[in-house]
Short mmCIF file of C-alpha atoms in Angstrom, two decimals:
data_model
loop_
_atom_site.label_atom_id
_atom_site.label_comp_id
_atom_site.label_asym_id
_atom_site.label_seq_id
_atom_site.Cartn_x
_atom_site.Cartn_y
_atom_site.Cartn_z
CA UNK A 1 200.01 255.93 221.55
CA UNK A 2 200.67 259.34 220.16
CA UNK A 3 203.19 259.25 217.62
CA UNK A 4 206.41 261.27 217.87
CA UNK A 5 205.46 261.64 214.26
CA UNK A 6 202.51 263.36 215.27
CA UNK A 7 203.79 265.34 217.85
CA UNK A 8 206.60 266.82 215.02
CA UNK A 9 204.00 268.60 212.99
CA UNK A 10 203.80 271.11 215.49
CA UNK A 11 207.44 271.69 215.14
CA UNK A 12 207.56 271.70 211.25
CA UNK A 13 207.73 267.73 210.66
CA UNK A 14 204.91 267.24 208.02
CA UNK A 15 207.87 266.35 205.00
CA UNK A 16 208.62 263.33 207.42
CA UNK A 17 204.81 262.34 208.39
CA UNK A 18 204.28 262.66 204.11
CA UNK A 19 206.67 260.34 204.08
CA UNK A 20 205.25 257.59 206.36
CA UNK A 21 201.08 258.69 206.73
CA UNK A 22 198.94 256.95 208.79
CA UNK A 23 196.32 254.41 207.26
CA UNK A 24 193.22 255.81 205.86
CA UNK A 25 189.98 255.04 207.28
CA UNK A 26 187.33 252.33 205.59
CA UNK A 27 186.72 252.45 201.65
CA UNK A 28 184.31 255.64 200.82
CA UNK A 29 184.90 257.60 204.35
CA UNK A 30 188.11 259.45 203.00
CA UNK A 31 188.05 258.84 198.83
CA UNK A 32 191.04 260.43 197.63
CA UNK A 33 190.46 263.82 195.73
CA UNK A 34 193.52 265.00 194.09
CA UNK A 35 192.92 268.93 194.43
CA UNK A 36 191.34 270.23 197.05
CA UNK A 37 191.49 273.93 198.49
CA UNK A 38 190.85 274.65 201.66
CA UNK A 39 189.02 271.18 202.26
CA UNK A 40 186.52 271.68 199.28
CA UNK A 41 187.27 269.51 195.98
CA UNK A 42 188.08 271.48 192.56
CA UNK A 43 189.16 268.58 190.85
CA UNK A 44 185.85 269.90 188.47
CA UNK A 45 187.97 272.93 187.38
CA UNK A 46 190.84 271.98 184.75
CA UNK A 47 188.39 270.16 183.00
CA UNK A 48 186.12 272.94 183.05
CA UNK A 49 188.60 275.08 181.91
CA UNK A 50 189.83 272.95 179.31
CA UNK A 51 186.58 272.66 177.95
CA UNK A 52 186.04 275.90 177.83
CA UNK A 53 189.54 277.08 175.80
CA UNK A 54 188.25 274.68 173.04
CA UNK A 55 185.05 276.13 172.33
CA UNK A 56 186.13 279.24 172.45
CA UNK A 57 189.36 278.55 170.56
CA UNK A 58 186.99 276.85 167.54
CA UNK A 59 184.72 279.29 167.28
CA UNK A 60 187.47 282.37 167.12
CA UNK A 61 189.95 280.26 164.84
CA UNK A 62 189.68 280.16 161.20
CA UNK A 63 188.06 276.97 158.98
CA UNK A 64 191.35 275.99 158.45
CA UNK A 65 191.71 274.80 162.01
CA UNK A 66 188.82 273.15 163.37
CA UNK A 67 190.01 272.22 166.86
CA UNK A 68 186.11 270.86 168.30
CA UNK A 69 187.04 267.10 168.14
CA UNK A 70 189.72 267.91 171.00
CA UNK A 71 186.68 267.97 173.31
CA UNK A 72 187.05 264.07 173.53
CA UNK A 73 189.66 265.20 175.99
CA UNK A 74 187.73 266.41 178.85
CA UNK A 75 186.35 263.57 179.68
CA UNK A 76 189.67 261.85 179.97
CA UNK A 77 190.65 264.67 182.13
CA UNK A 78 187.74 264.49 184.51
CA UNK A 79 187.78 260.78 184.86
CA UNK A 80 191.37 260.97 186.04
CA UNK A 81 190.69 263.45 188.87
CA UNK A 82 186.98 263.88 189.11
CA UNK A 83 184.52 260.92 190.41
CA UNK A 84 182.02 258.62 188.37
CA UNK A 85 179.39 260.98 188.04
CA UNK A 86 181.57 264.25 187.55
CA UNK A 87 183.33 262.22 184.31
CA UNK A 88 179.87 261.03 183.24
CA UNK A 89 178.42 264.92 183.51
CA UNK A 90 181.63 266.47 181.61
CA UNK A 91 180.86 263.23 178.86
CA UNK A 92 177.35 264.87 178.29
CA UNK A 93 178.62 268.39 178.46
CA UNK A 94 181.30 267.16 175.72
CA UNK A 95 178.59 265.98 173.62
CA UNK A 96 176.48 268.94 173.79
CA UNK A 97 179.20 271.33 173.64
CA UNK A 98 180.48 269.82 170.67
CA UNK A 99 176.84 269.93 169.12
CA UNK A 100 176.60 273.82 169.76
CA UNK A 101 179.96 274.47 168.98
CA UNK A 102 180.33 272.73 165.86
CA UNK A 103 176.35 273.79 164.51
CA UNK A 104 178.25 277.56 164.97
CA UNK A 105 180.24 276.96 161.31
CA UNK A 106 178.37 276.84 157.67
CA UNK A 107 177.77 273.31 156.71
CA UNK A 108 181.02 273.35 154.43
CA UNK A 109 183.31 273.65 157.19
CA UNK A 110 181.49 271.47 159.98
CA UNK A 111 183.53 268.40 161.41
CA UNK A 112 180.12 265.95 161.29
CA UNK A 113 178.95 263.13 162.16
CA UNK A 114 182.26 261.11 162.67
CA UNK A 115 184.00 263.34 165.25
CA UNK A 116 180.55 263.42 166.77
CA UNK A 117 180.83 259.58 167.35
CA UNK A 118 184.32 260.09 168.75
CA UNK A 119 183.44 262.35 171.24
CA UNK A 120 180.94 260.39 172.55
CA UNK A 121 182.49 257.16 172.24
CA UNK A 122 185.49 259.06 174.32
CA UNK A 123 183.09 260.33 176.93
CA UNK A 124 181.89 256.61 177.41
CA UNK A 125 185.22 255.22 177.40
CA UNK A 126 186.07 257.34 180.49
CA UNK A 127 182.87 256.98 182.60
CA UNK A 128 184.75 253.01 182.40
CA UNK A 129 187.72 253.99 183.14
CA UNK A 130 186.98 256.56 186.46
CA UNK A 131 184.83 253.41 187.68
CA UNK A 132 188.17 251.19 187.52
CA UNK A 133 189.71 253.73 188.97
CA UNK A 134 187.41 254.54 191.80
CA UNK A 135 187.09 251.17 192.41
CA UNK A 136 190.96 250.96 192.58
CA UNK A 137 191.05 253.12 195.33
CA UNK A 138 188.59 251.89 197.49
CA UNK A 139 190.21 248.50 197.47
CA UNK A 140 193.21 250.43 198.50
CA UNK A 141 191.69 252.14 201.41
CA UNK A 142 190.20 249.13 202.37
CA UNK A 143 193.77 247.60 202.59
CA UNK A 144 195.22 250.25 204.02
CA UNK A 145 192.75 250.11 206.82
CA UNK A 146 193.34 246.21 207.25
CA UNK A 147 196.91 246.95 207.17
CA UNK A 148 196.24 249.56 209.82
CA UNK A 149 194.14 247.71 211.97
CA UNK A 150 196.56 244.93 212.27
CA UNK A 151 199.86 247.57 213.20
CA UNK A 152 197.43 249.01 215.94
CA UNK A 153 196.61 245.07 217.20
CA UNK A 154 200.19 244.07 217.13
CA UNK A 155 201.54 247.34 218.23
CA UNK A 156 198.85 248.59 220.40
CA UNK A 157 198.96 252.44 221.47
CA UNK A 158 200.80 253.05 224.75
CA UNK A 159 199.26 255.25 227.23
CA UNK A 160 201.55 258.42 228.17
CA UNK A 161 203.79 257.55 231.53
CA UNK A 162 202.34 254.43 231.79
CA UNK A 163 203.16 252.55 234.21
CA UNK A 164 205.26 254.68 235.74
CA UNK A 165 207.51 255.09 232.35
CA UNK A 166 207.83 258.01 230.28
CA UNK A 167 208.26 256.44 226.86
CA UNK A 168 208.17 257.76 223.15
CA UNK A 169 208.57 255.12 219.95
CA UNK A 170 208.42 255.14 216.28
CA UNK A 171 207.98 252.35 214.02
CA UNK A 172 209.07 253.21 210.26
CA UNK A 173 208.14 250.08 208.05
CA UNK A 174 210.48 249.36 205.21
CA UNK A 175 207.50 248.85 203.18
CA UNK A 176 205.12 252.13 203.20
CA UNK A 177 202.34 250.55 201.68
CA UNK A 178 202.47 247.62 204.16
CA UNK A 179 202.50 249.89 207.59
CA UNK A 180 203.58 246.74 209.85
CA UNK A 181 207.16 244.02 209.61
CA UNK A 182 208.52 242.18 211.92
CA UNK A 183 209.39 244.68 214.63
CA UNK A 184 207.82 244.57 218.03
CA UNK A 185 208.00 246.54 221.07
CA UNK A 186 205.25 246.92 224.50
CA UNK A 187 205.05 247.83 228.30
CA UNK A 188 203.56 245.86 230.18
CA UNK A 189 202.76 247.19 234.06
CA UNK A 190 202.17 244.67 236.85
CA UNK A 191 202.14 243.86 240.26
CA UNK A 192 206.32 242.79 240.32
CA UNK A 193 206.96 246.37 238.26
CA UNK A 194 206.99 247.45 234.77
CA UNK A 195 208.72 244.88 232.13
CA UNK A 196 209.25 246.12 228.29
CA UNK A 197 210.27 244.10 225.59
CA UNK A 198 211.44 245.63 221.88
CA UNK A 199 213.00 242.99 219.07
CA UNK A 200 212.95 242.15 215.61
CA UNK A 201 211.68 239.29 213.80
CA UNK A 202 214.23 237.49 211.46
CA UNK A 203 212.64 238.31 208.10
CA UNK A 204 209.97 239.82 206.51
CA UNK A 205 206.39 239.28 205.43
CA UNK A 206 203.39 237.89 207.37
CA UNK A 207 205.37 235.48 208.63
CA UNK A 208 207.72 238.19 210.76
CA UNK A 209 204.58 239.87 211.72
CA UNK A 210 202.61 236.32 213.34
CA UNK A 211 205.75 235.38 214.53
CA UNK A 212 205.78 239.19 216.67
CA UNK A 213 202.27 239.17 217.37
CA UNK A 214 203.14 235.67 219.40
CA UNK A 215 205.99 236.89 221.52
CA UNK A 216 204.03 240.08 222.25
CA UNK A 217 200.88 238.03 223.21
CA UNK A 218 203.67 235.80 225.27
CA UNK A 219 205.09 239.17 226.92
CA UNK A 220 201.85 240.66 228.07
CA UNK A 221 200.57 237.52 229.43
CA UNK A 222 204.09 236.98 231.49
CA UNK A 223 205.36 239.66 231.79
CA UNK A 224 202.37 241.05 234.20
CA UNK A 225 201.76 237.73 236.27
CA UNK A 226 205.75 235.97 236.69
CA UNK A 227 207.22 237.52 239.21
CA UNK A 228 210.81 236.54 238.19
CA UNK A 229 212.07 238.31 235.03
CA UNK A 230 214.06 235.03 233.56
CA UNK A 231 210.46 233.05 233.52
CA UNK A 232 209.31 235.92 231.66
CA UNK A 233 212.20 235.20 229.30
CA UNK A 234 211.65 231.84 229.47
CA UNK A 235 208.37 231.84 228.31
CA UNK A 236 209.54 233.63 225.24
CA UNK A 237 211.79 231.23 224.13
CA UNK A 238 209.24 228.66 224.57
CA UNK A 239 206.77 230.70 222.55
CA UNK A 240 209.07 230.93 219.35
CA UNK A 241 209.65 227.43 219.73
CA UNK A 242 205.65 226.44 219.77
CA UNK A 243 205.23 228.52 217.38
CA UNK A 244 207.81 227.62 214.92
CA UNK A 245 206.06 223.56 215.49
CA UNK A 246 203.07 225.06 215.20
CA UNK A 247 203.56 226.13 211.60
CA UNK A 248 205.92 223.30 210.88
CA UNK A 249 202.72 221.32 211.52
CA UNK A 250 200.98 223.28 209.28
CA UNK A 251 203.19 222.43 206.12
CA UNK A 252 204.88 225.84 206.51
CA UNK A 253 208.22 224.59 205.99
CA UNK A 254 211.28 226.77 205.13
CA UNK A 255 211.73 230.49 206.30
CA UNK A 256 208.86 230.48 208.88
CA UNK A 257 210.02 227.51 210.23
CA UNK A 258 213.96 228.87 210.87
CA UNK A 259 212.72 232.45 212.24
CA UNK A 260 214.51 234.01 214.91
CA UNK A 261 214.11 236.83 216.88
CA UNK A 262 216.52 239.59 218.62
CA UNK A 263 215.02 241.22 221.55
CA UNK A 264 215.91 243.12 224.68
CA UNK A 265 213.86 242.84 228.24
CA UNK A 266 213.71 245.01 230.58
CA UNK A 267 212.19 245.14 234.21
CA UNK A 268 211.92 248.84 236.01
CA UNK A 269 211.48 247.13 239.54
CA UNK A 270 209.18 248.73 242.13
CA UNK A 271 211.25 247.99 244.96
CA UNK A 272 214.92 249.24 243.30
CA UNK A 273 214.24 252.99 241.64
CA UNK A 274 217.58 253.54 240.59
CA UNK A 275 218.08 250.18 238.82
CA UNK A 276 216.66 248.22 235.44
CA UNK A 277 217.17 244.63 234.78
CA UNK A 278 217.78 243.18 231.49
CA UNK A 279 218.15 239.99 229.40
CA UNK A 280 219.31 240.85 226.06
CA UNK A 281 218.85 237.73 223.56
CA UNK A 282 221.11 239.00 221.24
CA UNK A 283 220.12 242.34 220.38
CA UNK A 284 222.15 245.60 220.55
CA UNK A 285 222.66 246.80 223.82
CA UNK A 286 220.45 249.82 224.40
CA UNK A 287 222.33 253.00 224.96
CA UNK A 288 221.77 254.91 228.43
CA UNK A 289 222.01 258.68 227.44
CA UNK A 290 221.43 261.25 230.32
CA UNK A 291 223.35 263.93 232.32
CA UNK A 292 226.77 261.78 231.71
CA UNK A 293 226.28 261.44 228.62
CA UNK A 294 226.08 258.61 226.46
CA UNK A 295 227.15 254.71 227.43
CA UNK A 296 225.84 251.25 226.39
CA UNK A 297 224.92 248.73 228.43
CA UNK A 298 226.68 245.47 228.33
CA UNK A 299 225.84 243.08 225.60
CA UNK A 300 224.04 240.17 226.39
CA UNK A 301 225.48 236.39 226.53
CA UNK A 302 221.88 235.06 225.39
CA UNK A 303 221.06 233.84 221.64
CA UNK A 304 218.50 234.88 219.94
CA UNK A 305 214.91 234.04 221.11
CA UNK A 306 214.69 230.67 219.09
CA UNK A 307 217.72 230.00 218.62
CA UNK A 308 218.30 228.51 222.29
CA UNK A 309 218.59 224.99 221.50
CA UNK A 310 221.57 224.94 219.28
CA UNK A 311 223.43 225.34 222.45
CA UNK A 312 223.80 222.87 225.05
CA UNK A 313 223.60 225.39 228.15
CA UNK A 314 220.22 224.63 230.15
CA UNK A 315 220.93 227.24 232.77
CA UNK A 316 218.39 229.98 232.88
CA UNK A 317 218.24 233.21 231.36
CA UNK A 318 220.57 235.73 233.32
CA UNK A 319 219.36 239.09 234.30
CA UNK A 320 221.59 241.62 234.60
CA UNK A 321 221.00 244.75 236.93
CA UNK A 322 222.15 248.16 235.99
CA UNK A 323 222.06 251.15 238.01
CA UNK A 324 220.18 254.10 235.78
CA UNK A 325 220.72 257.95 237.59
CA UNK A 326 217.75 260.02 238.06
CA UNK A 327 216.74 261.40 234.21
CA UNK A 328 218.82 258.64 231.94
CA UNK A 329 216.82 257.29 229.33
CA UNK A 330 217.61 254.03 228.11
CA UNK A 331 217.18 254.20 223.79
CA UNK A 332 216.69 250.58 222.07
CA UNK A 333 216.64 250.73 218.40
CA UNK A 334 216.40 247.84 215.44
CA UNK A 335 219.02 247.01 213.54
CA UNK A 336 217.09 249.30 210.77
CA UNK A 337 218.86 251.87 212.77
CA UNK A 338 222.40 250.35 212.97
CA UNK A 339 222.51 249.35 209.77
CA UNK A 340 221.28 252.00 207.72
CA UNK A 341 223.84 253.16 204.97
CA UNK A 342 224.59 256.95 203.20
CA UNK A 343 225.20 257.09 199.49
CA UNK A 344 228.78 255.86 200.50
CA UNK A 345 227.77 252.98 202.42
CA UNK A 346 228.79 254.54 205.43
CA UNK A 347 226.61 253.10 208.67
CA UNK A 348 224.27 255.65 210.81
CA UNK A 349 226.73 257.01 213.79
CA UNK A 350 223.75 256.56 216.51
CA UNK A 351 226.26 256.37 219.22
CA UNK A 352 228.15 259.80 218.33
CA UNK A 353 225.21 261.70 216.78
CA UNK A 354 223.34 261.32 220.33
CA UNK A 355 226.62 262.26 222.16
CA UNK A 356 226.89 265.58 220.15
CA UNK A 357 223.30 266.57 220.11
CA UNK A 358 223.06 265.94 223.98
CA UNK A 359 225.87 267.91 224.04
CA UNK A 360 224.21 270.93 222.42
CA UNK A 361 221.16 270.34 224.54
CA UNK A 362 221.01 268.22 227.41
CA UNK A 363 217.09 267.95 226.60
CA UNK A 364 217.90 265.58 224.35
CA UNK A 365 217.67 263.15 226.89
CA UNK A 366 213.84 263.09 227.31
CA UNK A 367 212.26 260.36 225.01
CA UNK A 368 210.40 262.20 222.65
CA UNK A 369 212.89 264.20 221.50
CA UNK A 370 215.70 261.56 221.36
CA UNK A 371 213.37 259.65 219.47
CA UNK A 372 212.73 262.46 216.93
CA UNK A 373 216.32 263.00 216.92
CA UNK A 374 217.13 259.05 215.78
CA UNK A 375 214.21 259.16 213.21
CA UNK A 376 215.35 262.34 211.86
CA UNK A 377 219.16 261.59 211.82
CA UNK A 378 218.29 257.84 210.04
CA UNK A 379 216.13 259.04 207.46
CA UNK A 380 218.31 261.90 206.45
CA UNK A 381 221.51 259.55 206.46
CA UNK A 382 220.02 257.36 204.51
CA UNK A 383 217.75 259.64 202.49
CA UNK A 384 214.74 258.35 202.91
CA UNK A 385 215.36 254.90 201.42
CA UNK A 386 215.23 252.03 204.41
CA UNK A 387 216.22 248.72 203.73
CA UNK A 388 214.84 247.05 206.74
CA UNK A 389 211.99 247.85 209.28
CA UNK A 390 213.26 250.39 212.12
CA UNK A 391 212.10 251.10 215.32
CA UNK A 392 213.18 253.57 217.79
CA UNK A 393 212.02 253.09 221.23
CA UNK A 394 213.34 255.34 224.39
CA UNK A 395 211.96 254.59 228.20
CA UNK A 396 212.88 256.28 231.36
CA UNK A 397 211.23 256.72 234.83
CA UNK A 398 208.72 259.37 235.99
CA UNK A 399 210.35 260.87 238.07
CA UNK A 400 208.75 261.64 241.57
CA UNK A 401 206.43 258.85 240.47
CA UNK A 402 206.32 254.78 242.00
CA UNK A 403 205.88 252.03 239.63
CA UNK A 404 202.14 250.39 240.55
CA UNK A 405 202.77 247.07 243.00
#
């Protein structure tokens, strides 16, 4: 899937793609080096530098101010910014620069033997702490890769106008560090048309995230081989169900155990290319923004996947069709959309900012830059602070193109 994130830095986005980076790549392939220029590290310069304004400072200063023993700072410097072995060479350098330096001045006025020891003793103290440090990091990386490697298994790229869909989504976790929540959203192509599902897990935590990684392993499985879209929704709620036993049975009582999840499905049929059906299951209705303008669809009458038996209806899930006109885009978004607040507590206008921006430029409509729109206009509204995960997801038909049979 390429990112509408990634796509943006083209057009000036790289405050927004600072703000949510992808993953590094294993521990050691991309240490971090705070300065670099033009690729090339020159983290070895400040302390250079540093070094080198004490020495000369000491040596052109009177005996009144003997300044040498401030050397036991470069190595502090370097082992903040430098590696292991570029703190342990400015630690020697310290040593023998304070030997020189301090040998310059009559025997009178020399600082000795016990700032000697200091120096030293600072140079080894910082060799320690660059190796914590270092060691730090790579146990970052290697958790940011984990973390990555489990966001690209639960939300697996999407292939451009696949199955017959143009499509562009973002996925902004609440938690930065953590890349991956409890939102979920695929497309699935099969012989009965192209089926997409996009929801939100109740919740946060690992617990959100197995509980998505089910329904999406549900969806794909269903979703290409039923050839009625209400077993594919039927299948779901059995899924949360199992699953909910399934950890119940584990001795993971409590929230894992009462998890819902909101989700919208939708079926681009190969045989109708003007319509979409849908079961919602309590999500919010995905606006249709196109040539028109800007309408929702209606709301669904199902509960939340999970949440099916506190109700006594046993009829089957009902699919509603709508009738989409060449170039609408349907838009589904999280409630990390809906609900994000201003300084004043005042909710995101999706609704209206879509309407006047496709006003401005009917463009707007096509999903990649309605998607960069809703990204944009959340995390400025709510400057850059989300409370809850967000996803923005936006679908329409190829057009000229047939859905594969």
């Amino acid at each position: 899937m390429e990112s509408v994130s990634a796509r943006d830095g083209r057009r000036g986005g790289r405050g927004l793609r600072e703000r949510y980076p992808r993953a590094s790549w294993p521990a050691g392939a991309h240490r971090q080096q705070p300065l670099r220029v033009r690729g090339r590290s020159v983290a070895w310069v400040p302390p250079l530098l540093l070094l080198a304004a004490i020495a000369l400072a000491d040596v052109n200063t009177g005996a009144d101010f003997r300044i040498v023993s401030w050397i036991v700072l470069v190595p502090g410097i370097a082992a903040a910014i430098c590696g292991v072995w570029g703190t342990a060479a400015y630690a020697v350098l310290s040593v023998v620069t304070y030997g020189v330096v301090d040998g310059l001045w009559p025997d009178a006025y020399r600082a000795g033997l016990p700032d000697f020891i200091l120096v030293a003793l600072g140079g080894i103290l910082a060799v320690a702490a660059c190796v914590v440090r270092v060691r730090g990091q790579e146990r970052m990386l290697r958790m940011q890769y984990i973390a990555e490697t489990i966001r690209r298994t639960v939300l697996r790229p999407l292939p451009p106008a696949w199955g017959g869909l143009e499509h562009a989504e973002v996925y902004l976790p609440a938690d930065v560090e953590a890349r991956v929540g409890g939102d979920f959203y695929d497309i699935q192509p099969g012989p009965h048309g192209t089926r997409v599902l996009v929801g939100d897990v109740q919740g946060k935590g690992l617990g959100a995230v197995e509980m998505a990684a089910a329904l999406l392993g549900t969806f794909r499985e269903a979703g290409y081989h039923e050839p009625d879209l209400a077993t594919v929704a039927e299948r779901l709620e059995t899924r949360v169900r199992r699953h909910r036993g399934h950890l119940g049975d584990l001795g993971r009582g409590g929230e894992d155990t009462d998890r819902f999840a909101t989700a919208v499905l939708l079926d681009f049929p190969a045989d109708a290319p003007d319509a979409v059906d849908v079961v919602n299951f309590g999500h919010e209705p995905p606006l249709v923004v196109g040539p028109a303008g800007v309408r929702a669809l209606p709301p669904g009458d199902r509960l939340p996947l999970g949440l099916g038996d506190l109700t006594r209806d046993t009829s089957r899930p009902g699919v509603r069709r709508c009738v989409l006109a060449p170039g609408e885009t349907l838009l589904v978004t999280t409630d990390g959309v809906t609900e994000a607040r201003d300084g004043d507590g005042a909710f995101y206008p999706l609704a209206d900012a879509v309407a006047h921006a496709l006003a401005a430029d009917p463009r707007t409509a096509r999903p990649p830059r309605l998607v960069a729109l809703v990204r944009d206009g959340v995390l400025r509204h709510s400057g850059g602070h989300l409370d809850d995960d967000t996803t923005v997801f936006a679908v329409r038909r190829v057009l000229g193109s047939g859905l594969p049979g």
